[in-house]
Each structure stands twice: as C-alpha cells, then as structure tokens.
C-alpha cells in the first residue's frame, strides 16, 4: 500500500465548511498535516471570533499524525498568506496535497494524487495534479486523466520541484505582455484578451484587483509550458460559494459540482499531448464566457484616463472577437 501523502490545509474564517473538509482529511488520516491560517482582517467585526473557531476545528486531530501549524498573527492577504505558507510546507516535504477550507474531496482523490505524485515525481514537464474536472460530461477520455494547460486548484497536489520555481510577483509578465504568446498558447483571440487582462490586473494589483496567488501560479505554469493533470471525473466539490467567501461570493455552474469516485487501477494516457478541445471548452465555460462583463468590471474600477479610453475602444472589439 502506498504511503500517505502529506496534506496542507488552508483555512481562514469558515468553521462550517472547514469542519466538512477536515472530516474528509480525518478519514484519510495523513501521517503529516500542515495547517495554514491567515489572521483576521482589521476592521472586520466578528472575524476574529470565526477565525478562532475555524482554527479550533483543525485542532481535533485524533489519529497518529505529525501536525505543523502556521497561524499568522497579522493579516497578510490571500496572495502572501498562501504563497508564503506553501513555501513553508515545501521546505519540509517533497510533495503534498493542498486543500482549502471549502474544497470537499471524494475519498479517492487522495489515492489518485498519491499515485500520480509518485509516477511523475521526476518529470519536470508536469506542473501539478488537479482534483477538478469542469467538462460536465463533454470531451470524455478513455484514460483516468488527461493533460491540460489549466491549473484548477480546488483540491490539488504538486511537488517541491514545481513550487520552488513559482514567482508570485510575475516578473516575467512585462516581457511577454505585448507579444502574441497568449494567442499562440490559447489558440483564440478572445481567450488571449481575457487572460491578458487577468494577468495584468494581478501583476499591477489595480485598486480592487485580485489579491490571489492562483493567477500568478497559472501564469508561472504557462510561461514554463507545463502540462497539468485533470481527472476524468470530478473528484472535489467547492462548497464555499456564497456569503463568507473571499472570491466566490455568488454561486455559479461550477459550485458544488458532484463528485464521482475514481476507479483503480489508473489508466494512464498514451501521450503527453494537451487535450486542446477540453481546454478551449474550459476557457469558454469557466472563464471568458461573459467577456463583456469582465471588460466592464476592469473599466469601471479604473480611474478615467487614457487607459480607460482605450478600454472603451476595446469594448467594440469584443463582438468581432466573440464571432470566432
């Protein structure tokens, strides 16, 4: 039987969802558990109490386990807290499963990650292993998983070798921003337009911009041309949409997706080729399907300027681009 994989558990201020995910971790009973918790945000009434209650849930370790805790005393924000927290994790272990407090896994998720962490441990082409499948039955594959450029992180796993090369500041972005790199990678002008705006927002951290680590993580994997693993069936359900969420405040068609147990033994793909049609489907259904909405958000939260005028001009390009 394969050894248990270390688990990194990222929590913040939601004791109810934390308890459900922690119960799944308890059932798996890893030999090593890392708990990462940011501190309450200043000026948020009642947040200190719910953060404390959330941490208390993770204290109930009743199986043989070495537990490491990184509890911040001052709020660092999502990007710093998670990035620095995983730096700390991978300074101590070679690989890990990462779960956030709203990502509820099927029990087979852990075995799936464990087997593939071992299989691809020395293969730098593979950047990460996801537990998410957002195909909703489209683009079925005969193997147990396929390779993708997307970095789905609602339950995932990776290696120290991948995380150590991660740059949360996205220093390489200015060098490729005005090239056709994104168009070549995605194969679609609308997708390139969407990801350019998202990467730029994350790089500059515009007022109201994304304080998150996963956009830089996606950029980092793409700029290195990594391939990432997506399971044939969805193995993790995000149960955290709605009030109390930091980024997923409104439920959509990706919230609380059902999970399907992964059959074993695993059937491995015959090639390392990306599943391009599945990636395009994910782009269109998960990301830029409401492209004009994304454009409007970026425009309205930016002070009126020449840049804003350019965005008004670009607004009229959307219709032409969407006809592809």
PDB file of C-alpha atoms in Angstrom:
ATOM      1  CA  UNK A   1       0.000   0.000   0.000  1.00  0.00           C
ATOM      2  CA  UNK A   2       1.366   3.433  -0.952  1.00  0.00           C
ATOM      3  CA  UNK A   3       2.388   5.681   1.913  1.00  0.00           C
ATOM      4  CA  UNK A   4       0.079   8.518   2.892  1.00  0.00           C
ATOM      5  CA  UNK A   5       0.772  11.868   1.226  1.00  0.00           C
ATOM      6  CA  UNK A   6       1.276  14.953   3.430  1.00  0.00           C
ATOM      7  CA  UNK A   7      -1.726  17.286   3.389  1.00  0.00           C
ATOM      8  CA  UNK A   8      -1.622  21.088   3.528  1.00  0.00           C
ATOM      9  CA  UNK A   9      -4.912  22.510   4.778  1.00  0.00           C
ATOM     10  CA  UNK A  10      -5.562  26.225   4.132  1.00  0.00           C
ATOM     11  CA  UNK A  11      -8.199  27.745   6.404  1.00  0.00           C
ATOM     12  CA  UNK A  12      -9.425  31.201   7.329  1.00  0.00           C
ATOM     13  CA  UNK A  13     -12.843  32.180   8.654  1.00  0.00           C
ATOM     14  CA  UNK A  14     -15.406  29.487   7.800  1.00  0.00           C
ATOM     15  CA  UNK A  15     -15.749  26.898  10.547  1.00  0.00           C
ATOM     16  CA  UNK A  16     -18.747  25.137   8.963  1.00  0.00           C
ATOM     17  CA  UNK A  17     -17.072  24.255   5.650  1.00  0.00           C
ATOM     18  CA  UNK A  18     -13.758  23.680   7.436  1.00  0.00           C
ATOM     19  CA  UNK A  19     -15.394  21.008   9.578  1.00  0.00           C
ATOM     20  CA  UNK A  20     -16.661  19.121   6.500  1.00  0.00           C
ATOM     21  CA  UNK A  21     -13.299  19.195   4.732  1.00  0.00           C
ATOM     22  CA  UNK A  22     -11.436  18.349   7.922  1.00  0.00           C
ATOM     23  CA  UNK A  23     -13.678  15.310   8.340  1.00  0.00           C
ATOM     24  CA  UNK A  24     -12.540  14.096   4.896  1.00  0.00           C
ATOM     25  CA  UNK A  25      -8.909  14.646   5.890  1.00  0.00           C
ATOM     26  CA  UNK A  26      -9.509  12.739   9.141  1.00  0.00           C
ATOM     27  CA  UNK A  27     -10.916   9.804   7.153  1.00  0.00           C
ATOM     28  CA  UNK A  28      -7.762   9.796   5.014  1.00  0.00           C
ATOM     29  CA  UNK A  29      -5.605  10.087   8.169  1.00  0.00           C
ATOM     30  CA  UNK A  30      -2.377  11.510   6.702  1.00  0.00           C
ATOM     31  CA  UNK A  31       0.791  10.951   8.694  1.00  0.00           C
ATOM     32  CA  UNK A  32       1.718  14.603   8.266  1.00  0.00           C
ATOM     33  CA  UNK A  33      -0.636  17.598   8.290  1.00  0.00           C
ATOM     34  CA  UNK A  34       0.167  21.269   7.705  1.00  0.00           C
ATOM     35  CA  UNK A  35      -2.444  23.841   8.743  1.00  0.00           C
ATOM     36  CA  UNK A  36      -2.135  27.358   7.287  1.00  0.00           C
ATOM     37  CA  UNK A  37      -4.313  30.131   8.695  1.00  0.00           C
ATOM     38  CA  UNK A  38      -4.230  33.848   7.951  1.00  0.00           C
ATOM     39  CA  UNK A  39      -5.111  36.308  10.714  1.00  0.00           C
ATOM     40  CA  UNK A  40      -8.396  38.262  10.817  1.00  0.00           C
ATOM     41  CA  UNK A  41      -8.592  41.371   8.656  1.00  0.00           C
ATOM     42  CA  UNK A  42      -8.515  44.691  10.502  1.00  0.00           C
ATOM     43  CA  UNK A  43     -11.870  46.383  10.936  1.00  0.00           C
ATOM     44  CA  UNK A  44     -13.983  43.287  10.274  1.00  0.00           C
ATOM     45  CA  UNK A  45     -16.415  42.921  13.156  1.00  0.00           C
ATOM     46  CA  UNK A  46     -16.654  39.368  14.420  1.00  0.00           C
ATOM     47  CA  UNK A  47     -13.978  37.978  12.136  1.00  0.00           C
ATOM     48  CA  UNK A  48     -11.535  37.296  14.977  1.00  0.00           C
ATOM     49  CA  UNK A  49     -14.104  35.008  16.589  1.00  0.00           C
ATOM     50  CA  UNK A  50     -14.872  32.987  13.458  1.00  0.00           C
ATOM     51  CA  UNK A  51     -11.161  32.704  12.614  1.00  0.00           C
ATOM     52  CA  UNK A  52     -10.549  31.326  16.099  1.00  0.00           C
ATOM     53  CA  UNK A  53     -13.453  28.892  15.735  1.00  0.00           C
ATOM     54  CA  UNK A  54     -12.083  27.748  12.378  1.00  0.00           C
ATOM     55  CA  UNK A  55      -8.641  27.079  13.829  1.00  0.00           C
ATOM     56  CA  UNK A  56     -10.244  25.160  16.680  1.00  0.00           C
ATOM     57  CA  UNK A  57     -11.800  22.726  14.204  1.00  0.00           C
ATOM     58  CA  UNK A  58      -8.345  21.751  12.949  1.00  0.00           C
ATOM     59  CA  UNK A  59      -7.108  21.103  16.489  1.00  0.00           C
ATOM     60  CA  UNK A  60      -9.207  17.937  16.695  1.00  0.00           C
ATOM     61  CA  UNK A  61      -6.567  15.556  15.335  1.00  0.00           C
ATOM     62  CA  UNK A  62      -7.427  12.136  16.763  1.00  0.00           C
ATOM     63  CA  UNK A  63      -5.214   9.882  14.615  1.00  0.00           C
ATOM     64  CA  UNK A  64      -1.421   9.313  14.642  1.00  0.00           C
ATOM     65  CA  UNK A  65      -0.160  12.399  12.842  1.00  0.00           C
ATOM     66  CA  UNK A  66       2.642  14.935  12.932  1.00  0.00           C
ATOM     67  CA  UNK A  67       0.912  18.312  12.833  1.00  0.00           C
ATOM     68  CA  UNK A  68       2.574  21.573  11.782  1.00  0.00           C
ATOM     69  CA  UNK A  69       0.745  24.870  12.202  1.00  0.00           C
ATOM     70  CA  UNK A  70       1.407  28.275  10.683  1.00  0.00           C
ATOM     71  CA  UNK A  71      -1.028  30.664  12.332  1.00  0.00           C
ATOM     72  CA  UNK A  72      -0.464  34.277  11.337  1.00  0.00           C
ATOM     73  CA  UNK A  73      -0.868  36.997  13.946  1.00  0.00           C
ATOM     74  CA  UNK A  74      -1.354  39.780  11.367  1.00  0.00           C
ATOM     75  CA  UNK A  75      -3.410  39.546   8.199  1.00  0.00           C
ATOM     76  CA  UNK A  76      -1.239  39.038   5.108  1.00  0.00           C
ATOM     77  CA  UNK A  77      -3.953  38.716   2.481  1.00  0.00           C
ATOM     78  CA  UNK A  78      -4.653  35.746   0.269  1.00  0.00           C
ATOM     79  CA  UNK A  79      -1.636  36.014  -2.027  1.00  0.00           C
ATOM     80  CA  UNK A  80       1.044  36.372   0.638  1.00  0.00           C
ATOM     81  CA  UNK A  81      -0.568  34.063   3.148  1.00  0.00           C
ATOM     82  CA  UNK A  82      -0.925  31.119   0.759  1.00  0.00           C
ATOM     83  CA  UNK A  83       2.311  31.689  -1.182  1.00  0.00           C
ATOM     84  CA  UNK A  84       4.472  32.014   1.914  1.00  0.00           C
ATOM     85  CA  UNK A  85       2.564  29.230   3.630  1.00  0.00           C
ATOM     86  CA  UNK A  86       3.264  26.785   0.818  1.00  0.00           C
ATOM     87  CA  UNK A  87       6.892  27.937   0.752  1.00  0.00           C
ATOM     88  CA  UNK A  88       6.984  26.774   4.375  1.00  0.00           C
ATOM     89  CA  UNK A  89       5.307  23.461   3.543  1.00  0.00           C
ATOM     90  CA  UNK A  90       7.626  22.589   0.659  1.00  0.00           C
ATOM     91  CA  UNK A  91      10.686  23.496   2.662  1.00  0.00           C
ATOM     92  CA  UNK A  92       9.788  20.426   4.739  1.00  0.00           C
ATOM     93  CA  UNK A  93       8.274  17.886   2.320  1.00  0.00           C
ATOM     94  CA  UNK A  94       8.904  16.821  -1.274  1.00  0.00           C
ATOM     95  CA  UNK A  95       5.240  16.794  -2.277  1.00  0.00           C
ATOM     96  CA  UNK A  96       1.817  17.471  -0.795  1.00  0.00           C
ATOM     97  CA  UNK A  97      -1.914  17.512  -1.375  1.00  0.00           C
ATOM     98  CA  UNK A  98      -3.363  21.022  -0.912  1.00  0.00           C
ATOM     99  CA  UNK A  99      -6.946  21.586   0.212  1.00  0.00           C
ATOM    100  CA  UNK A 100      -8.686  24.820   1.107  1.00  0.00           C
ATOM    101  CA  UNK A 101     -11.430  25.032   3.690  1.00  0.00           C
ATOM    102  CA  UNK A 102     -14.198  24.917   1.051  1.00  0.00           C
ATOM    103  CA  UNK A 103     -12.882  22.102  -1.165  1.00  0.00           C
ATOM    104  CA  UNK A 104     -14.547  18.825  -0.214  1.00  0.00           C
ATOM    105  CA  UNK A 105     -12.800  15.781  -1.750  1.00  0.00           C
ATOM    106  CA  UNK A 106     -14.064  12.348  -2.616  1.00  0.00           C
ATOM    107  CA  UNK A 107     -12.019   9.733  -0.712  1.00  0.00           C
ATOM    108  CA  UNK A 108     -10.415   8.509  -3.965  1.00  0.00           C
ATOM    109  CA  UNK A 109      -8.916  11.969  -4.535  1.00  0.00           C
ATOM    110  CA  UNK A 110      -6.099  11.243  -2.099  1.00  0.00           C
ATOM    111  CA  UNK A 111      -5.144   7.921  -3.703  1.00  0.00           C
ATOM    112  CA  UNK A 112      -5.353   9.498  -7.168  1.00  0.00           C
ATOM    113  CA  UNK A 113      -2.939  12.256  -6.137  1.00  0.00           C
ATOM    114  CA  UNK A 114      -0.640   9.879  -4.280  1.00  0.00           C
ATOM    115  CA  UNK A 115      -0.157   7.541  -7.231  1.00  0.00           C
ATOM    116  CA  UNK A 116       0.462  10.367  -9.697  1.00  0.00           C
ATOM    117  CA  UNK A 117       2.777  12.280  -7.360  1.00  0.00           C
ATOM    118  CA  UNK A 118       4.933   9.153  -7.311  1.00  0.00           C
ATOM    119  CA  UNK A 119       4.645   8.461 -11.060  1.00  0.00           C
ATOM    120  CA  UNK A 120       5.645  11.972 -12.189  1.00  0.00           C
ATOM    121  CA  UNK A 121       7.923  12.976  -9.318  1.00  0.00           C
ATOM    122  CA  UNK A 122      10.966  13.270 -11.586  1.00  0.00           C
ATOM    123  CA  UNK A 123       9.203  14.594 -14.680  1.00  0.00           C
ATOM    124  CA  UNK A 124       9.543  18.400 -14.887  1.00  0.00           C
ATOM    125  CA  UNK A 125       7.006  18.574 -17.706  1.00  0.00           C
ATOM    126  CA  UNK A 126       4.174  18.003 -15.232  1.00  0.00           C
ATOM    127  CA  UNK A 127       3.461  21.016 -13.025  1.00  0.00           C
ATOM    128  CA  UNK A 128       0.565  19.897 -10.824  1.00  0.00           C
ATOM    129  CA  UNK A 129      -2.274  17.414 -10.305  1.00  0.00           C
ATOM    130  CA  UNK A 130      -5.840  18.709 -10.030  1.00  0.00           C
ATOM    131  CA  UNK A 131      -8.861  17.063  -8.477  1.00  0.00           C
ATOM    132  CA  UNK A 132     -11.253  19.125 -10.606  1.00  0.00           C
ATOM    133  CA  UNK A 133     -12.983  18.327 -13.859  1.00  0.00           C
ATOM    134  CA  UNK A 134     -15.281  21.039 -15.252  1.00  0.00           C
ATOM    135  CA  UNK A 135     -16.174  19.288 -18.532  1.00  0.00           C
ATOM    136  CA  UNK A 136     -19.666  18.281 -17.341  1.00  0.00           C
ATOM    137  CA  UNK A 137     -19.544  15.130 -19.427  1.00  0.00           C
ATOM    138  CA  UNK A 138     -18.166  16.727 -22.582  1.00  0.00           C
ATOM    139  CA  UNK A 139     -14.828  15.609 -24.040  1.00  0.00           C
ATOM    140  CA  UNK A 140     -14.720  12.195 -22.331  1.00  0.00           C
ATOM    141  CA  UNK A 141     -11.406  10.366 -22.269  1.00  0.00           C
ATOM    142  CA  UNK A 142     -10.598   6.658 -22.061  1.00  0.00           C
ATOM    143  CA  UNK A 143      -7.758   7.196 -19.594  1.00  0.00           C
ATOM    144  CA  UNK A 144      -8.147   8.106 -15.917  1.00  0.00           C
ATOM    145  CA  UNK A 145      -6.908  11.641 -16.572  1.00  0.00           C
ATOM    146  CA  UNK A 146      -5.770  13.977 -19.310  1.00  0.00           C
ATOM    147  CA  UNK A 147      -3.167  16.707 -19.648  1.00  0.00           C
ATOM    148  CA  UNK A 148      -4.193  20.356 -19.670  1.00  0.00           C
ATOM    149  CA  UNK A 149      -2.704  23.824 -19.535  1.00  0.00           C
ATOM    150  CA  UNK A 150      -5.264  24.864 -16.906  1.00  0.00           C
ATOM    151  CA  UNK A 151      -4.359  24.979 -13.213  1.00  0.00           C
ATOM    152  CA  UNK A 152      -7.511  24.017 -11.311  1.00  0.00           C
ATOM    153  CA  UNK A 153      -6.753  24.426  -7.607  1.00  0.00           C
ATOM    154  CA  UNK A 154      -9.969  23.451  -5.801  1.00  0.00           C
ATOM    155  CA  UNK A 155      -8.139  20.437  -4.396  1.00  0.00           C
ATOM    156  CA  UNK A 156      -4.766  19.741  -5.979  1.00  0.00           C
ATOM    157  CA  UNK A 157      -1.257  18.416  -5.422  1.00  0.00           C
ATOM    158  CA  UNK A 158       2.247  19.302  -6.507  1.00  0.00           C
ATOM    159  CA  UNK A 159       5.925  18.802  -5.842  1.00  0.00           C
ATOM    160  CA  UNK A 160       8.629  20.886  -4.229  1.00  0.00           C
ATOM    161  CA  UNK A 161      10.351  20.979  -7.645  1.00  0.00           C
ATOM    162  CA  UNK A 162       7.334  22.830  -9.106  1.00  0.00           C
ATOM    163  CA  UNK A 163       6.602  25.129  -6.205  1.00  0.00           C
ATOM    164  CA  UNK A 164      10.205  26.270  -5.726  1.00  0.00           C
ATOM    165  CA  UNK A 165      10.246  27.849  -9.184  1.00  0.00           C
ATOM    166  CA  UNK A 166       6.980  29.739  -8.591  1.00  0.00           C
ATOM    167  CA  UNK A 167       7.238  33.539  -8.723  1.00  0.00           C
ATOM    168  CA  UNK A 168       4.174  35.208  -7.146  1.00  0.00           C
ATOM    169  CA  UNK A 169       5.353  38.642  -8.386  1.00  0.00           C
ATOM    170  CA  UNK A 170       5.064  37.582 -12.058  1.00  0.00           C
ATOM    171  CA  UNK A 171       8.331  39.291 -13.000  1.00  0.00           C
ATOM    172  CA  UNK A 172       8.274  37.781 -16.499  1.00  0.00           C
ATOM    173  CA  UNK A 173       4.865  39.218 -17.379  1.00  0.00           C
ATOM    174  CA  UNK A 174       6.017  42.606 -18.796  1.00  0.00           C
ATOM    175  CA  UNK A 175       8.354  40.799 -21.178  1.00  0.00           C
ATOM    176  CA  UNK A 176       5.558  38.807 -22.833  1.00  0.00           C
ATOM    177  CA  UNK A 177       2.543  41.074 -22.318  1.00  0.00           C
ATOM    178  CA  UNK A 178       2.675  42.772 -25.728  1.00  0.00           C
ATOM    179  CA  UNK A 179       3.690  39.675 -27.677  1.00  0.00           C
ATOM    180  CA  UNK A 180       1.372  37.107 -29.270  1.00  0.00           C
ATOM    181  CA  UNK A 181       2.421  34.484 -26.695  1.00  0.00           C
ATOM    182  CA  UNK A 182      -1.064  34.178 -25.177  1.00  0.00           C
ATOM    183  CA  UNK A 183      -2.720  33.926 -28.580  1.00  0.00           C
ATOM    184  CA  UNK A 184      -0.348  31.128 -29.576  1.00  0.00           C
ATOM    185  CA  UNK A 185      -0.913  29.333 -26.268  1.00  0.00           C
ATOM    186  CA  UNK A 186      -4.713  29.555 -26.150  1.00  0.00           C
ATOM    187  CA  UNK A 187      -5.354  29.491 -29.896  1.00  0.00           C
ATOM    188  CA  UNK A 188      -8.088  32.100 -29.587  1.00  0.00           C
ATOM    189  CA  UNK A 189      -8.026  35.905 -29.572  1.00  0.00           C
ATOM    190  CA  UNK A 190     -10.841  36.224 -27.056  1.00  0.00           C
ATOM    191  CA  UNK A 191      -9.122  33.883 -24.617  1.00  0.00           C
ATOM    192  CA  UNK A 192      -5.858  35.773 -25.091  1.00  0.00           C
ATOM    193  CA  UNK A 193      -7.670  39.069 -24.438  1.00  0.00           C
ATOM    194  CA  UNK A 194      -9.258  37.697 -21.263  1.00  0.00           C
ATOM    195  CA  UNK A 195      -6.055  36.224 -19.827  1.00  0.00           C
ATOM    196  CA  UNK A 196      -4.032  39.306 -20.722  1.00  0.00           C
ATOM    197  CA  UNK A 197      -6.416  41.459 -18.676  1.00  0.00           C
ATOM    198  CA  UNK A 198      -6.412  38.987 -15.802  1.00  0.00           C
ATOM    199  CA  UNK A 199      -2.624  38.678 -15.705  1.00  0.00           C
ATOM    200  CA  UNK A 200      -2.205  42.433 -15.966  1.00  0.00           C
ATOM    201  CA  UNK A 201      -4.659  43.030 -13.138  1.00  0.00           C
ATOM    202  CA  UNK A 202      -2.843  40.529 -10.955  1.00  0.00           C
ATOM    203  CA  UNK A 203       0.591  41.907 -11.841  1.00  0.00           C
ATOM    204  CA  UNK A 204      -0.318  45.549 -11.135  1.00  0.00           C
ATOM    205  CA  UNK A 205      -2.788  44.797  -8.337  1.00  0.00           C
ATOM    206  CA  UNK A 206      -5.127  47.545  -9.557  1.00  0.00           C
ATOM    207  CA  UNK A 207      -7.467  49.114  -6.976  1.00  0.00           C
ATOM    208  CA  UNK A 208      -9.951  46.389  -6.228  1.00  0.00           C
ATOM    209  CA  UNK A 209      -7.732  43.916  -8.081  1.00  0.00           C
ATOM    210  CA  UNK A 210      -7.208  40.271  -7.303  1.00  0.00           C
ATOM    211  CA  UNK A 211      -5.359  39.552  -4.082  1.00  0.00           C
ATOM    212  CA  UNK A 212      -4.825  35.946  -5.010  1.00  0.00           C
ATOM    213  CA  UNK A 213      -1.989  33.522  -5.630  1.00  0.00           C
ATOM    214  CA  UNK A 214      -3.635  31.265  -8.218  1.00  0.00           C
ATOM    215  CA  UNK A 215      -3.458  33.727 -11.134  1.00  0.00           C
ATOM    216  CA  UNK A 216       0.343  34.069 -10.752  1.00  0.00           C
ATOM    217  CA  UNK A 217       0.503  30.273 -10.370  1.00  0.00           C
ATOM    218  CA  UNK A 218      -1.321  29.852 -13.690  1.00  0.00           C
ATOM    219  CA  UNK A 219       0.977  32.369 -15.375  1.00  0.00           C
ATOM    220  CA  UNK A 220       4.021  30.621 -13.958  1.00  0.00           C
ATOM    221  CA  UNK A 221       2.906  27.235 -15.291  1.00  0.00           C
ATOM    222  CA  UNK A 222       2.058  28.679 -18.690  1.00  0.00           C
ATOM    223  CA  UNK A 223       5.303  30.588 -19.125  1.00  0.00           C
ATOM    224  CA  UNK A 224       7.171  27.349 -18.387  1.00  0.00           C
ATOM    225  CA  UNK A 225       4.926  25.388 -20.773  1.00  0.00           C
ATOM    226  CA  UNK A 226       3.935  22.915 -18.052  1.00  0.00           C
ATOM    227  CA  UNK A 227       1.284  20.293 -18.563  1.00  0.00           C
ATOM    228  CA  UNK A 228      -1.097  19.653 -15.701  1.00  0.00           C
ATOM    229  CA  UNK A 229      -3.209  16.653 -14.789  1.00  0.00           C
ATOM    230  CA  UNK A 230      -7.023  16.777 -14.831  1.00  0.00           C
ATOM    231  CA  UNK A 231      -9.002  13.693 -13.693  1.00  0.00           C
ATOM    232  CA  UNK A 232     -11.539  12.024 -15.946  1.00  0.00           C
ATOM    233  CA  UNK A 233     -14.158  12.538 -13.221  1.00  0.00           C
ATOM    234  CA  UNK A 234     -14.582  15.462 -10.870  1.00  0.00           C
ATOM    235  CA  UNK A 235     -13.063  14.468  -7.511  1.00  0.00           C
ATOM    236  CA  UNK A 236     -13.505  17.649  -5.441  1.00  0.00           C
ATOM    237  CA  UNK A 237     -16.560  19.840  -4.901  1.00  0.00           C
ATOM    238  CA  UNK A 238     -16.295  23.512  -3.967  1.00  0.00           C
ATOM    239  CA  UNK A 239     -18.841  24.017  -1.185  1.00  0.00           C
ATOM    240  CA  UNK A 240     -17.798  27.556  -0.319  1.00  0.00           C
ATOM    241  CA  UNK A 241     -19.707  29.738  -2.767  1.00  0.00           C
ATOM    242  CA  UNK A 242     -21.813  32.449  -1.183  1.00  0.00           C
ATOM    243  CA  UNK A 243     -21.655  34.674   1.904  1.00  0.00           C
ATOM    244  CA  UNK A 244     -18.337  34.493   3.711  1.00  0.00           C
ATOM    245  CA  UNK A 245     -16.309  33.640   0.629  1.00  0.00           C
ATOM    246  CA  UNK A 246     -13.355  35.832  -0.325  1.00  0.00           C
ATOM    247  CA  UNK A 247     -13.613  35.418  -4.109  1.00  0.00           C
ATOM    248  CA  UNK A 248     -16.543  33.080  -4.915  1.00  0.00           C
ATOM    249  CA  UNK A 249     -19.352  35.137  -3.421  1.00  0.00           C
ATOM    250  CA  UNK A 250     -22.057  34.125  -5.904  1.00  0.00           C
ATOM    251  CA  UNK A 251     -22.886  30.552  -6.829  1.00  0.00           C
ATOM    252  CA  UNK A 252     -22.475  29.612 -10.488  1.00  0.00           C
ATOM    253  CA  UNK A 253     -22.354  26.479 -12.597  1.00  0.00           C
ATOM    254  CA  UNK A 254     -19.043  25.407 -11.030  1.00  0.00           C
ATOM    255  CA  UNK A 255     -20.252  25.481  -7.433  1.00  0.00           C
ATOM    256  CA  UNK A 256     -20.912  22.242  -5.572  1.00  0.00           C
ATOM    257  CA  UNK A 257     -20.298  20.046  -8.597  1.00  0.00           C
ATOM    258  CA  UNK A 258     -20.961  16.402  -7.773  1.00  0.00           C
ATOM    259  CA  UNK A 259     -18.008  14.079  -7.362  1.00  0.00           C
ATOM    260  CA  UNK A 260     -17.506  10.634  -8.883  1.00  0.00           C
ATOM    261  CA  UNK A 261     -15.124   8.122  -7.292  1.00  0.00           C
ATOM    262  CA  UNK A 262     -12.050   7.357  -9.374  1.00  0.00           C
ATOM    263  CA  UNK A 263     -11.767   3.680 -10.412  1.00  0.00           C
ATOM    264  CA  UNK A 264      -8.451   1.923  -9.841  1.00  0.00           C
ATOM    265  CA  UNK A 265      -6.063   0.818 -11.185  1.00  0.00           C
ATOM    266  CA  UNK A 266      -5.468   4.042 -13.047  1.00  0.00           C
ATOM    267  CA  UNK A 267      -5.346   4.031 -16.838  1.00  0.00           C
ATOM    268  CA  UNK A 268      -2.602   6.397 -18.000  1.00  0.00           C
ATOM    269  CA  UNK A 269      -2.696   8.495 -21.209  1.00  0.00           C
ATOM    270  CA  UNK A 270      -0.653   7.196 -24.103  1.00  0.00           C
ATOM    271  CA  UNK A 271       0.889  10.593 -24.907  1.00  0.00           C
ATOM    272  CA  UNK A 272       1.790  13.824 -23.148  1.00  0.00           C
ATOM    273  CA  UNK A 273      -0.284  15.950 -25.519  1.00  0.00           C
ATOM    274  CA  UNK A 274      -2.615  18.537 -24.043  1.00  0.00           C
ATOM    275  CA  UNK A 275      -6.315  17.936 -24.574  1.00  0.00           C
ATOM    276  CA  UNK A 276      -6.770  21.155 -26.549  1.00  0.00           C
ATOM    277  CA  UNK A 277     -10.515  20.885 -27.189  1.00  0.00           C
ATOM    278  CA  UNK A 278     -11.173  20.305 -23.477  1.00  0.00           C
ATOM    279  CA  UNK A 279      -9.053  23.351 -22.639  1.00  0.00           C
ATOM    280  CA  UNK A 280     -10.987  25.523 -25.094  1.00  0.00           C
ATOM    281  CA  UNK A 281     -14.254  24.311 -23.579  1.00  0.00           C
ATOM    282  CA  UNK A 282     -12.982  25.217 -20.103  1.00  0.00           C
ATOM    283  CA  UNK A 283     -11.945  28.683 -21.286  1.00  0.00           C
ATOM    284  CA  UNK A 284     -15.364  29.358 -22.782  1.00  0.00           C
ATOM    285  CA  UNK A 285     -17.482  27.944 -19.954  1.00  0.00           C
ATOM    286  CA  UNK A 286     -15.373  28.788 -16.891  1.00  0.00           C
ATOM    287  CA  UNK A 287     -13.593  31.999 -17.813  1.00  0.00           C
ATOM    288  CA  UNK A 288     -14.438  34.314 -20.700  1.00  0.00           C
ATOM    289  CA  UNK A 289     -17.997  33.185 -21.421  1.00  0.00           C
ATOM    290  CA  UNK A 290     -19.178  36.564 -20.090  1.00  0.00           C
ATOM    291  CA  UNK A 291     -16.353  38.504 -21.673  1.00  0.00           C
ATOM    292  CA  UNK A 292     -18.165  41.859 -21.800  1.00  0.00           C
ATOM    293  CA  UNK A 293     -18.879  41.606 -18.061  1.00  0.00           C
ATOM    294  CA  UNK A 294     -15.179  41.131 -17.317  1.00  0.00           C
ATOM    295  CA  UNK A 295     -14.336  44.064 -19.586  1.00  0.00           C
ATOM    296  CA  UNK A 296     -16.890  46.289 -17.819  1.00  0.00           C
ATOM    297  CA  UNK A 297     -15.549  45.412 -14.368  1.00  0.00           C
ATOM    298  CA  UNK A 298     -11.979  46.266 -15.362  1.00  0.00           C
ATOM    299  CA  UNK A 299     -13.072  49.520 -16.962  1.00  0.00           C
ATOM    300  CA  UNK A 300     -15.309  50.837 -14.192  1.00  0.00           C
ATOM    301  CA  UNK A 301     -12.875  50.196 -11.364  1.00  0.00           C
ATOM    302  CA  UNK A 302     -10.059  52.078 -13.113  1.00  0.00           C
ATOM    303  CA  UNK A 303      -9.867  55.906 -12.814  1.00  0.00           C
ATOM    304  CA  UNK A 304     -10.952  57.665 -16.012  1.00  0.00           C
ATOM    305  CA  UNK A 305      -7.807  58.132 -18.105  1.00  0.00           C
ATOM    306  CA  UNK A 306      -6.264  57.405 -21.466  1.00  0.00           C
ATOM    307  CA  UNK A 307      -6.210  53.756 -20.404  1.00  0.00           C
ATOM    308  CA  UNK A 308      -9.939  53.936 -19.784  1.00  0.00           C
ATOM    309  CA  UNK A 309     -10.481  55.430 -23.229  1.00  0.00           C
ATOM    310  CA  UNK A 310      -8.551  52.551 -24.725  1.00  0.00           C
ATOM    311  CA  UNK A 311     -10.778  50.125 -22.894  1.00  0.00           C
ATOM    312  CA  UNK A 312     -13.839  51.871 -24.334  1.00  0.00           C
ATOM    313  CA  UNK A 313     -12.340  51.342 -27.764  1.00  0.00           C
ATOM    314  CA  UNK A 314     -11.621  47.703 -26.954  1.00  0.00           C
ATOM    315  CA  UNK A 315     -15.194  47.243 -25.851  1.00  0.00           C
ATOM    316  CA  UNK A 316     -16.243  47.430 -29.504  1.00  0.00           C
ATOM    317  CA  UNK A 317     -13.766  44.705 -30.400  1.00  0.00           C
ATOM    318  CA  UNK A 318     -15.490  42.150 -28.199  1.00  0.00           C
ATOM    319  CA  UNK A 319     -18.306  41.419 -30.637  1.00  0.00           C
ATOM    320  CA  UNK A 320     -15.908  40.790 -33.507  1.00  0.00           C
ATOM    321  CA  UNK A 321     -13.641  38.660 -31.370  1.00  0.00           C
ATOM    322  CA  UNK A 322     -16.518  36.585 -29.983  1.00  0.00           C
ATOM    323  CA  UNK A 323     -17.616  35.622 -33.522  1.00  0.00           C
ATOM    324  CA  UNK A 324     -14.586  33.343 -33.995  1.00  0.00           C
TER     325      UNK A 324
END
